Amino acid sequence: MMTPGRADATVRIRSTLRIHLEPQGSVTNALLGQVLSVVCVIDVSNTPVTSFRWTHSGRSYIGQTFSKTITSKSDSGTLTCSVQSARAFTRINVWYPPEVHLEPRSDTIDVAVGEDLRVQCVADDANPSVHTFKWSHNGRTSAGSTFLKRDVTKSDQGQLTCTAYNGHMMTPGRADATVNVIYPPEIHLSTRQDVISVMAGHVVEVECVVDDANPTVTSYMWHHSGNISYGQTFLKNVSSSDSGNISCSATNKQGTSTVQTGIEVLQAYSLIEDNEYPVFLIATGSGLVILILIIIILIIIIIYQRRRMKTAKPIENPQRTAQTTRADVGGSQQMYETVELPSGGADNTYCALGMTPVRDDDPIYIYGNLGFEDEANTRQETGTASGQSYGDIQLEMNENIRKQRAKDKKVKPTKAQKYDDEPTYQNSVVRN
C-alpha cells in the first residue's frame, strides 16, 4: 500500500540491436547452379542473440547463414534475415544464359534461288540482357541480330546458326536452322542429240533425266505432234508422220522445266535402173552420210582384193618349163606335127626350131595370156638365122604336100583356103 504523498521511481532500460548481411548490398547476383551463401551479422546487441530466422520466396529457414543452390530463374527474389525485432534483407538476382529463337520459326527455312534470305535472331529471355549476336553460315560469320543474304544460289544451302552472348562467362544462347534452297528441275534427254534419227516402223525410246531438283520432281509430261503423254520415258513406234519436235516438261513444287529435241523419221525407197541393178537411197540428210560410209567401205574392200591378187603365188606352166629345159640343154630342137590333108590322107611335116638362149626374168612362170607381137613388126630374111632373137623358125614342106596342093588348085578354094595359093618359100627365116 502506497503512502499518500510518496512518489515511486521506475527505471526503463532501452534495448539496442543492429544487424546486416554479408555479402553486403541491396542486390546479390547468383549464377544458375551456383551455391549462394549469405550471413546475418549482429552489429550491436545488449542482449544475447540466440535465434536467426530467414525468409525467401515464401519459405522459412533457420540459422545465422543462409545457403542454397540456385537451380532456376525462380530463385530470384527477396531474402530477409530477422533477429528479434531487427531485420536485414537483400534481393537475389539469378543470372542465366540467353534463350533465343529464329524468325521465321522453323527448323528448315525454305528460300528459292535468286531470292533474298532474311532471318532474325530473337532473345526470348536473358539475365543480364544480350549484348552480342553472331551468325555462322557455311563457314562464314557475321554479326547483328539479323542475317541477310541477297540473291541466294544453290551453294547457300546448309546450316545457319545464331549465337547470343550476355557476358559473365555464361554459356551463350544458340539457335539454328537448315537453309533449304529450292529450285525447279534441271533436266536433259537421254539421247543428248539435237535430232533423233530413226527408221519408220522402229521404236523411239527417250528418257527425261533429272540432273538436279529441289524438291524432287512430281510429274513428267511429253508433247509430240500435238499429243500429250505422261511418265519419265517416252516410247513410240514411229511412222512417217511422226517427224517433228518432242519435248519433256518436269515439274516440282518450285516450278517446271522443259527440254526438247527433234525426231527425224527415215524412209527407205527402192529404185531400179534399167531393170537390172536395184539402188537403195535413204531420203534424208543423215542417210547421205550413211551412203558415203558404205561407198568408202566398198572402196577399201576393192583395194584390199587387188593387193591380194598381186601378192598371190603365180601359176606354174609345166609345158613351158619342159620346153625351156630342152632348149637350154640342146640349144635347138625339132617339133613334129601331123597335117591332115584335104584329100583325106596325112603326111608328116616338121618344123625345125633353132633356139637361142634369151634372158627371161621368170622363165618358169606365166601370169596370164601370152601376148604376141603384131605381124607388122616382124620381118623376113633369107638365109641362116643368126644374132640374138627369140627363135629361128625354118619351114619346109615335102614334095607330097606340094603335089597335093597343085591338085587342089583345080577345086574352087574356100575363104579359109585362099591363102594356100600363095607361093611357098623354102629356107625362109623369120626374125623378130
PDB file of N, CA and C in Angstrom, residues 147-230:
ATOM      1  N   PHE A 147      20.242 -11.726 -89.983  1.00  0.00           N
ATOM      2  CA  PHE A 147      21.082 -12.309 -91.036  1.00  0.00           C
ATOM      3  C   PHE A 147      20.424 -12.020 -92.377  1.00  0.00           C
ATOM      4  N   LEU A 148      21.226 -11.493 -93.333  1.00  0.00           N
ATOM      5  CA  LEU A 148      20.697 -11.149 -94.657  1.00  0.00           C
ATOM      6  C   LEU A 148      21.644 -11.681 -95.723  1.00  0.00           C
ATOM      7  N   LYS A 149      21.082 -12.452 -96.650  1.00  0.00           N
ATOM      8  CA  LYS A 149      21.832 -12.959 -97.804  1.00  0.00           C
ATOM      9  C   LYS A 149      21.004 -12.695 -99.053  1.00  0.00           C
ATOM     10  N   ARG A 150      21.558 -11.870 -99.926  1.00  0.00           N
ATOM     11  CA  ARG A 150      20.838 -11.493-101.145  1.00  0.00           C
ATOM     12  C   ARG A 150      21.187 -12.442-102.298  1.00  0.00           C
ATOM     13  N   ASP A 151      20.220 -12.586-103.191  1.00  0.00           N
ATOM     14  CA  ASP A 151      20.390 -13.370-104.423  1.00  0.00           C
ATOM     15  C   ASP A 151      20.941 -14.762-104.102  1.00  0.00           C
ATOM     16  N   VAL A 152      20.143 -15.537-103.444  1.00  0.00           N
ATOM     17  CA  VAL A 152      20.538 -16.867-102.985  1.00  0.00           C
ATOM     18  C   VAL A 152      20.831 -17.785-104.170  1.00  0.00           C
ATOM     19  N   THR A 153      21.855 -18.593-104.037  1.00  0.00           N
ATOM     20  CA  THR A 153      22.194 -19.632-105.016  1.00  0.00           C
ATOM     21  C   THR A 153      22.113 -20.997-104.344  1.00  0.00           C
ATOM     22  N   LYS A 154      22.270 -22.043-105.163  1.00  0.00           N
ATOM     23  CA  LYS A 154      22.212 -23.396-104.615  1.00  0.00           C
ATOM     24  C   LYS A 154      23.311 -23.640-103.582  1.00  0.00           C
ATOM     25  N   SER A 155      24.430 -22.947-103.696  1.00  0.00           N
ATOM     26  CA  SER A 155      25.533 -23.139-102.752  1.00  0.00           C
ATOM     27  C   SER A 155      25.219 -22.593-101.365  1.00  0.00           C
ATOM     28  N   ASP A 156      24.138 -21.811-101.234  1.00  0.00           N
ATOM     29  CA  ASP A 156      23.778 -21.249 -99.928  1.00  0.00           C
ATOM     30  C   ASP A 156      23.007 -22.248 -99.070  1.00  0.00           C
ATOM     31  N   GLN A 157      22.733 -23.406 -99.616  1.00  0.00           N
ATOM     32  CA  GLN A 157      22.063 -24.426 -98.818  1.00  0.00           C
ATOM     33  C   GLN A 157      23.018 -24.913 -97.745  1.00  0.00           C
ATOM     34  N   GLY A 158      22.495 -25.039 -96.494  1.00  0.00           N
ATOM     35  CA  GLY A 158      23.341 -25.501 -95.408  1.00  0.00           C
ATOM     36  C   GLY A 158      22.809 -25.040 -94.066  1.00  0.00           C
ATOM     37  N   GLN A 159      23.668 -25.149 -93.044  1.00  0.00           N
ATOM     38  CA  GLN A 159      23.277 -24.832 -91.673  1.00  0.00           C
ATOM     39  C   GLN A 159      23.488 -23.346 -91.376  1.00  0.00           C
ATOM     40  N   LEU A 160      22.497 -22.741 -90.704  1.00  0.00           N
ATOM     41  CA  LEU A 160      22.573 -21.342 -90.274  1.00  0.00           C
ATOM     42  C   LEU A 160      22.411 -21.314 -88.754  1.00  0.00           C
ATOM     43  N   THR A 161      23.370 -20.674 -88.032  1.00  0.00           N
ATOM     44  CA  THR A 161      23.371 -20.682 -86.563  1.00  0.00           C
ATOM     45  C   THR A 161      23.516 -19.261 -86.032  1.00  0.00           C
ATOM     46  N   CYS A 162      22.670 -18.934 -85.019  1.00  0.00           N
ATOM     47  CA  CYS A 162      22.784 -17.659 -84.306  1.00  0.00           C
ATOM     48  C   CYS A 162      23.249 -17.940 -82.876  1.00  0.00           C
ATOM     49  N   THR A 163      24.242 -17.162 -82.424  1.00  0.00           N
ATOM     50  CA  THR A 163      24.757 -17.295 -81.063  1.00  0.00           C
ATOM     51  C   THR A 163      24.611 -15.949 -80.368  1.00  0.00           C
ATOM     52  N   ALA A 164      23.968 -15.957 -79.158  1.00  0.00           N
ATOM     53  CA  ALA A 164      23.711 -14.720 -78.404  1.00  0.00           C
ATOM     54  C   ALA A 164      24.520 -14.746 -77.111  1.00  0.00           C
ATOM     55  N   TYR A 165      25.188 -13.621 -76.820  1.00  0.00           N
ATOM     56  CA  TYR A 165      26.047 -13.513 -75.640  1.00  0.00           C
ATOM     57  C   TYR A 165      25.483 -12.445 -74.703  1.00  0.00           C
ATOM     58  N   ASN A 166      25.504 -12.764 -73.369  1.00  0.00           N
ATOM     59  CA  ASN A 166      25.134 -11.759 -72.364  1.00  0.00           C
ATOM     60  C   ASN A 166      26.193 -11.616 -71.281  1.00  0.00           C
ATOM     61  N   GLY A 167      27.349 -12.191 -71.499  1.00  0.00           N
ATOM     62  CA  GLY A 167      28.504 -11.965 -70.645  1.00  0.00           C
ATOM     63  C   GLY A 167      28.546 -12.841 -69.423  1.00  0.00           C
ATOM     64  N   HIS A 168      29.481 -12.429 -68.506  1.00  0.00           N
ATOM     65  CA  HIS A 168      29.710 -13.096 -67.227  1.00  0.00           C
ATOM     66  C   HIS A 168      30.108 -14.557 -67.405  1.00  0.00           C
ATOM     67  N   MET A 169      30.756 -14.826 -68.569  1.00  0.00           N
ATOM     68  CA  MET A 169      31.298 -16.152 -68.857  1.00  0.00           C
ATOM     69  C   MET A 169      30.230 -17.248 -68.816  1.00  0.00           C
ATOM     70  N   MET A 170      29.018 -16.823 -69.052  1.00  0.00           N
ATOM     71  CA  MET A 170      27.949 -17.814 -69.108  1.00  0.00           C
ATOM     72  C   MET A 170      27.882 -18.426 -70.498  1.00  0.00           C
ATOM     73  N   THR A 171      27.308 -19.613 -70.586  1.00  0.00           N
ATOM     74  CA  THR A 171      27.117 -20.277 -71.883  1.00  0.00           C
ATOM     75  C   THR A 171      26.179 -19.429 -72.730  1.00  0.00           C
ATOM     76  N   PRO A 172      26.594 -19.071 -73.947  1.00  0.00           N
ATOM     77  CA  PRO A 172      25.727 -18.230 -74.771  1.00  0.00           C
ATOM     78  C   PRO A 172      24.501 -19.002 -75.251  1.00  0.00           C
ATOM     79  N   GLY A 173      23.483 -18.248 -75.612  1.00  0.00           N
ATOM     80  CA  GLY A 173      22.307 -18.859 -76.187  1.00  0.00           C
ATOM     81  C   GLY A 173      22.551 -19.193 -77.665  1.00  0.00           C
ATOM     82  N   ARG A 174      21.900 -20.247 -78.154  1.00  0.00           N
ATOM     83  CA  ARG A 174      22.145 -20.691 -79.522  1.00  0.00           C
ATOM     84  C   ARG A 174      20.831 -21.157 -80.159  1.00  0.00           C
ATOM     85  N   ALA A 175      20.702 -20.809 -81.448  1.00  0.00           N
ATOM     86  CA  ALA A 175      19.560 -21.278 -82.233  1.00  0.00           C
ATOM     87  C   ALA A 175      20.033 -21.514 -83.655  1.00  0.00           C
ATOM     88  N   ASP A 176      19.547 -22.568 -84.266  1.00  0.00           N
ATOM     89  CA  ASP A 176      19.986 -22.856 -85.641  1.00  0.00           C
ATOM     90  C   ASP A 176      18.834 -23.406 -86.463  1.00  0.00           C
ATOM     91  N   ALA A 177      19.052 -23.396 -87.774  1.00  0.00           N
ATOM     92  CA  ALA A 177      18.074 -23.901 -88.742  1.00  0.00           C
ATOM     93  C   ALA A 177      18.823 -24.295 -90.001  1.00  0.00           C
ATOM     94  N   THR A 178      18.166 -25.090 -90.826  1.00  0.00           N
ATOM     95  CA  THR A 178      18.726 -25.509 -92.108  1.00  0.00           C
ATOM     96  C   THR A 178      18.148 -24.638 -93.211  1.00  0.00           C
ATOM     97  N   VAL A 179      19.044 -24.036 -93.990  1.00  0.00           N
ATOM     98  CA  VAL A 179      18.611 -23.251 -95.148  1.00  0.00           C
ATOM     99  C   VAL A 179      18.405 -24.220 -96.311  1.00  0.00           C
ATOM    100  N   ASN A 180      17.178 -24.317 -96.773  1.00  0.00           N
ATOM    101  CA  ASN A 180      16.822 -25.230 -97.856  1.00  0.00           C
ATOM    102  C   ASN A 180      16.559 -24.406 -99.115  1.00  0.00           C
ATOM    103  N   VAL A 181      17.521 -24.423-100.024  1.00  0.00           N
ATOM    104  CA  VAL A 181      17.394 -23.662-101.266  1.00  0.00           C
ATOM    105  C   VAL A 181      16.594 -24.504-102.259  1.00  0.00           C
ATOM    106  N   ILE A 182      15.490 -23.975-102.716  1.00  0.00           N
ATOM    107  CA  ILE A 182      14.624 -24.711-103.636  1.00  0.00           C
ATOM    108  C   ILE A 182      14.743 -24.105-105.029  1.00  0.00           C
ATOM    109  N   TYR A 183      14.572 -24.983-106.052  1.00  0.00           N
ATOM    110  CA  TYR A 183      14.722 -24.552-107.447  1.00  0.00           C
ATOM    111  C   TYR A 183      14.015 -25.553-108.337  1.00  0.00           C
ATOM    112  N   PRO A 184      13.625 -25.128-109.539  1.00  0.00           N
ATOM    113  CA  PRO A 184      12.950 -26.038-110.480  1.00  0.00           C
ATOM    114  C   PRO A 184      13.914 -27.127-110.947  1.00  0.00           C
ATOM    115  N   PRO A 185      13.384 -28.180-111.571  1.00  0.00           N
ATOM    116  CA  PRO A 185      14.241 -29.284-112.031  1.00  0.00           C
ATOM    117  C   PRO A 185      15.235 -28.832-113.101  1.00  0.00           C
ATOM    118  N   GLU A 186      16.388 -29.444-113.069  1.00  0.00           N
ATOM    119  CA  GLU A 186      17.380 -29.314-114.139  1.00  0.00           C
ATOM    120  C   GLU A 186      17.422 -30.666-114.845  1.00  0.00           C
ATOM    121  N   ILE A 187      17.048 -30.705-116.147  1.00  0.00           N
ATOM    122  CA  ILE A 187      16.833 -31.976-116.835  1.00  0.00           C
ATOM    123  C   ILE A 187      17.536 -31.988-118.180  1.00  0.00           C
ATOM    124  N   HIS A 188      17.679 -33.194-118.750  1.00  0.00           N
ATOM    125  CA  HIS A 188      18.131 -33.377-120.126  1.00  0.00           C
ATOM    126  C   HIS A 188      17.520 -34.686-120.646  1.00  0.00           C
ATOM    127  N   LEU A 189      17.536 -34.855-121.962  1.00  0.00           N
ATOM    128  CA  LEU A 189      17.025 -36.071-122.577  1.00  0.00           C
ATOM    129  C   LEU A 189      18.148 -37.084-122.707  1.00  0.00           C
ATOM    130  N   SER A 190      17.819 -38.350-122.572  1.00  0.00           N
ATOM    131  CA  SER A 190      18.838 -39.405-122.551  1.00  0.00           C
ATOM    132  C   SER A 190      19.620 -39.474-123.854  1.00  0.00           C
ATOM    133  N   THR A 191      19.046 -39.054-124.970  1.00  0.00           N
ATOM    134  CA  THR A 191      19.760 -39.134-126.239  1.00  0.00           C
ATOM    135  C   THR A 191      20.832 -38.068-126.373  1.00  0.00           C
ATOM    136  N   ARG A 192      20.628 -36.899-125.743  1.00  0.00           N
ATOM    137  CA  ARG A 192      21.556 -35.764-125.853  1.00  0.00           C
ATOM    138  C   ARG A 192      21.849 -35.439-127.317  1.00  0.00           C
ATOM    139  N   GLN A 193      20.853 -35.473-128.179  1.00  0.00           N
ATOM    140  CA  GLN A 193      21.007 -35.150-129.591  1.00  0.00           C
ATOM    141  C   GLN A 193      20.013 -34.055-129.955  1.00  0.00           C
ATOM    142  N   ASP A 194      20.441 -33.210-130.915  1.00  0.00           N
ATOM    143  CA  ASP A 194      19.525 -32.187-131.408  1.00  0.00           C
ATOM    144  C   ASP A 194      18.403 -32.813-132.229  1.00  0.00           C
ATOM    145  N   VAL A 195      18.740 -33.903-132.938  1.00  0.00           N
ATOM    146  CA  VAL A 195      17.749 -34.599-133.747  1.00  0.00           C
ATOM    147  C   VAL A 195      17.936 -36.104-133.548  1.00  0.00           C
ATOM    148  N   ILE A 196      16.836 -36.817-133.314  1.00  0.00           N
ATOM    149  CA  ILE A 196      16.861 -38.265-133.180  1.00  0.00           C
ATOM    150  C   ILE A 196      16.433 -38.866-134.515  1.00  0.00           C
ATOM    151  N   SER A 197      17.340 -39.568-135.189  1.00  0.00           N
ATOM    152  CA  SER A 197      17.034 -40.190-136.474  1.00  0.00           C
ATOM    153  C   SER A 197      16.641 -41.640-136.255  1.00  0.00           C
ATOM    154  N   VAL A 198      15.517 -42.036-136.864  1.00  0.00           N
ATOM    155  CA  VAL A 198      15.016 -43.395-136.684  1.00  0.00           C
ATOM    156  C   VAL A 198      14.268 -43.821-137.941  1.00  0.00           C
ATOM    157  N   MET A 199      14.405 -45.091-138.307  1.00  0.00           N
ATOM    158  CA  MET A 199      13.706 -45.624-139.466  1.00  0.00           C
ATOM    159  C   MET A 199      12.230 -45.783-139.151  1.00  0.00           C
ATOM    160  N   ALA A 200      11.412 -45.538-140.137  1.00  0.00           N
ATOM    161  CA  ALA A 200       9.970 -45.713-139.983  1.00  0.00           C
ATOM    162  C   ALA A 200       9.673 -47.160-139.592  1.00  0.00           C
ATOM    163  N   GLY A 201       8.762 -47.322-138.639  1.00  0.00           N
ATOM    164  CA  GLY A 201       8.430 -48.645-138.140  1.00  0.00           C
ATOM    165  C   GLY A 201       9.244 -49.069-136.945  1.00  0.00           C
ATOM    166  N   HIS A 202      10.300 -48.311-136.619  1.00  0.00           N
ATOM    167  CA  HIS A 202      11.105 -48.628-135.446  1.00  0.00           C
ATOM    168  C   HIS A 202      10.579 -47.881-134.227  1.00  0.00           C
ATOM    169  N   VAL A 203      11.054 -48.281-133.061  1.00  0.00           N
ATOM    170  CA  VAL A 203      10.584 -47.706-131.805  1.00  0.00           C
ATOM    171  C   VAL A 203      11.537 -46.605-131.343  1.00  0.00           C
ATOM    172  N   VAL A 204      10.974 -45.473-130.951  1.00  0.00           N
ATOM    173  CA  VAL A 204      11.745 -44.386-130.341  1.00  0.00           C
ATOM    174  C   VAL A 204      11.550 -44.460-128.833  1.00  0.00           C
ATOM    175  N   GLU A 205      12.647 -44.508-128.104  1.00  0.00           N
ATOM    176  CA  GLU A 205      12.599 -44.533-126.642  1.00  0.00           C
ATOM    177  C   GLU A 205      13.503 -43.433-126.098  1.00  0.00           C
ATOM    178  N   VAL A 206      12.919 -42.477-125.389  1.00  0.00           N
ATOM    179  CA  VAL A 206      13.656 -41.336-124.850  1.00  0.00           C
ATOM    180  C   VAL A 206      13.288 -41.180-123.380  1.00  0.00           C
ATOM    181  N   GLU A 207      14.300 -40.990-122.546  1.00  0.00           N
ATOM    182  CA  GLU A 207      14.061 -40.803-121.112  1.00  0.00           C
ATOM    183  C   GLU A 207      14.336 -39.363-120.724  1.00  0.00           C
ATOM    184  N   CYS A 208      13.496 -38.835-119.858  1.00  0.00           N
ATOM    185  CA  CYS A 208      13.684 -37.485-119.322  1.00  0.00           C
ATOM    186  C   CYS A 208      14.500 -37.617-118.036  1.00  0.00           C
ATOM    187  N   VAL A 209      15.764 -37.233-118.092  1.00  0.00           N
ATOM    188  CA  VAL A 209      16.704 -37.442-116.993  1.00  0.00           C
ATOM    189  C   VAL A 209      16.800 -36.182-116.139  1.00  0.00           C
ATOM    190  N   VAL A 210      16.647 -36.333-114.827  1.00  0.00           N
ATOM    191  CA  VAL A 210      16.740 -35.211-113.892  1.00  0.00           C
ATOM    192  C   VAL A 210      18.167 -35.118-113.365  1.00  0.00           C
ATOM    193  N   ASP A 211      18.838 -34.013-113.682  1.00  0.00           N
ATOM    194  CA  ASP A 211      20.187 -33.785-113.166  1.00  0.00           C
ATOM    195  C   ASP A 211      20.141 -33.298-111.723  1.00  0.00           C
ATOM    196  N   ASP A 212      19.188 -32.422-111.419  1.00  0.00           N
ATOM    197  CA  ASP A 212      19.074 -31.875-110.065  1.00  0.00           C
ATOM    198  C   ASP A 212      17.694 -31.264-109.913  1.00  0.00           C
ATOM    199  N   ALA A 213      17.158 -31.334-108.710  1.00  0.00           N
ATOM    200  CA  ALA A 213      15.861 -30.735-108.431  1.00  0.00           C
ATOM    201  C   ALA A 213      15.668 -30.677-106.922  1.00  0.00           C
ATOM    202  N   ASN A 214      15.069 -29.577-106.436  1.00  0.00           N
ATOM    203  CA  ASN A 214      14.741 -29.454-105.022  1.00  0.00           C
ATOM    204  C   ASN A 214      13.477 -28.605-104.883  1.00  0.00           C
ATOM    205  N   PRO A 215      12.401 -29.218-104.496  1.00  0.00           N
ATOM    206  CA  PRO A 215      12.201 -30.617-104.111  1.00  0.00           C
ATOM    207  C   PRO A 215      12.194 -31.550-105.320  1.00  0.00           C
ATOM    208  N   THR A 216      11.958 -32.819-105.076  1.00  0.00           N
ATOM    209  CA  THR A 216      12.003 -33.812-106.142  1.00  0.00           C
ATOM    210  C   THR A 216      10.874 -33.586-107.145  1.00  0.00           C
ATOM    211  N   VAL A 217      11.103 -34.107-108.355  1.00  0.00           N
ATOM    212  CA  VAL A 217      10.118 -33.978-109.424  1.00  0.00           C
ATOM    213  C   VAL A 217       8.886 -34.815-109.086  1.00  0.00           C
ATOM    214  N   THR A 218       7.739 -34.230-109.315  1.00  0.00           N
ATOM    215  CA  THR A 218       6.483 -34.920-109.015  1.00  0.00           C
ATOM    216  C   THR A 218       5.762 -35.400-110.263  1.00  0.00           C
ATOM    217  N   SER A 219       6.061 -34.826-111.450  1.00  0.00           N
ATOM    218  CA  SER A 219       5.365 -35.254-112.666  1.00  0.00           C
ATOM    219  C   SER A 219       6.205 -34.954-113.895  1.00  0.00           C
ATOM    220  N   TYR A 220       5.979 -35.776-114.965  1.00  0.00           N
ATOM    221  CA  TYR A 220       6.623 -35.602-116.264  1.00  0.00           C
ATOM    222  C   TYR A 220       5.522 -35.551-117.325  1.00  0.00           C
ATOM    223  N   MET A 221       5.693 -34.659-118.290  1.00  0.00           N
ATOM    224  CA  MET A 221       4.711 -34.543-119.371  1.00  0.00           C
ATOM    225  C   MET A 221       5.435 -34.363-120.700  1.00  0.00           C
ATOM    226  N   TRP A 222       5.003 -35.138-121.731  1.00  0.00           N
ATOM    227  CA  TRP A 222       5.608 -35.105-123.060  1.00  0.00           C
ATOM    228  C   TRP A 222       4.644 -34.471-124.054  1.00  0.00           C
ATOM    229  N   HIS A 223       5.188 -33.650-124.949  1.00  0.00           N
ATOM    230  CA  HIS A 223       4.432 -33.061-126.047  1.00  0.00           C
ATOM    231  C   HIS A 223       5.060 -33.520-127.363  1.00  0.00           C
ATOM    232  N   HIS A 224       4.248 -34.132-128.234  1.00  0.00           N
ATOM    233  CA  HIS A 224       4.761 -34.598-129.519  1.00  0.00           C
ATOM    234  C   HIS A 224       3.626 -34.619-130.534  1.00  0.00           C
ATOM    235  N   SER A 225       3.809 -33.845-131.607  1.00  0.00           N
ATOM    236  CA  SER A 225       2.834 -33.794-132.700  1.00  0.00           C
ATOM    237  C   SER A 225       1.426 -33.494-132.190  1.00  0.00           C
ATOM    238  N   GLY A 226       1.336 -32.569-131.238  1.00  0.00           N
ATOM    239  CA  GLY A 226       0.032 -32.194-130.701  1.00  0.00           C
ATOM    240  C   GLY A 226      -0.522 -33.143-129.676  1.00  0.00           C
ATOM    241  N   ASN A 227       0.178 -34.223-129.378  1.00  0.00           N
ATOM    242  CA  ASN A 227      -0.284 -35.209-128.402  1.00  0.00           C
ATOM    243  C   ASN A 227       0.455 -35.033-127.080  1.00  0.00           C
ATOM    244  N   ILE A 228      -0.203 -35.399-125.994  1.00  0.00           N
ATOM    245  CA  ILE A 228       0.360 -35.283-124.648  1.00  0.00           C
ATOM    246  C   ILE A 228       0.386 -36.670-124.012  1.00  0.00           C
ATOM    247  N   SER A 229       1.510 -36.987-123.397  1.00  0.00           N
ATOM    248  CA  SER A 229       1.628 -38.244-122.658  1.00  0.00           C
ATOM    249  C   SER A 229       2.389 -37.973-121.366  1.00  0.00           C
ATOM    250  N   TYR A 230       2.313 -38.934-120.437  1.00  0.00           N
ATOM    251  CA  TYR A 230       2.905 -38.747-119.116  1.00  0.00           C
ATOM    252  C   TYR A 230       3.854 -39.899-118.791  1.00  0.00           C
TER     253      TYR A 230
END
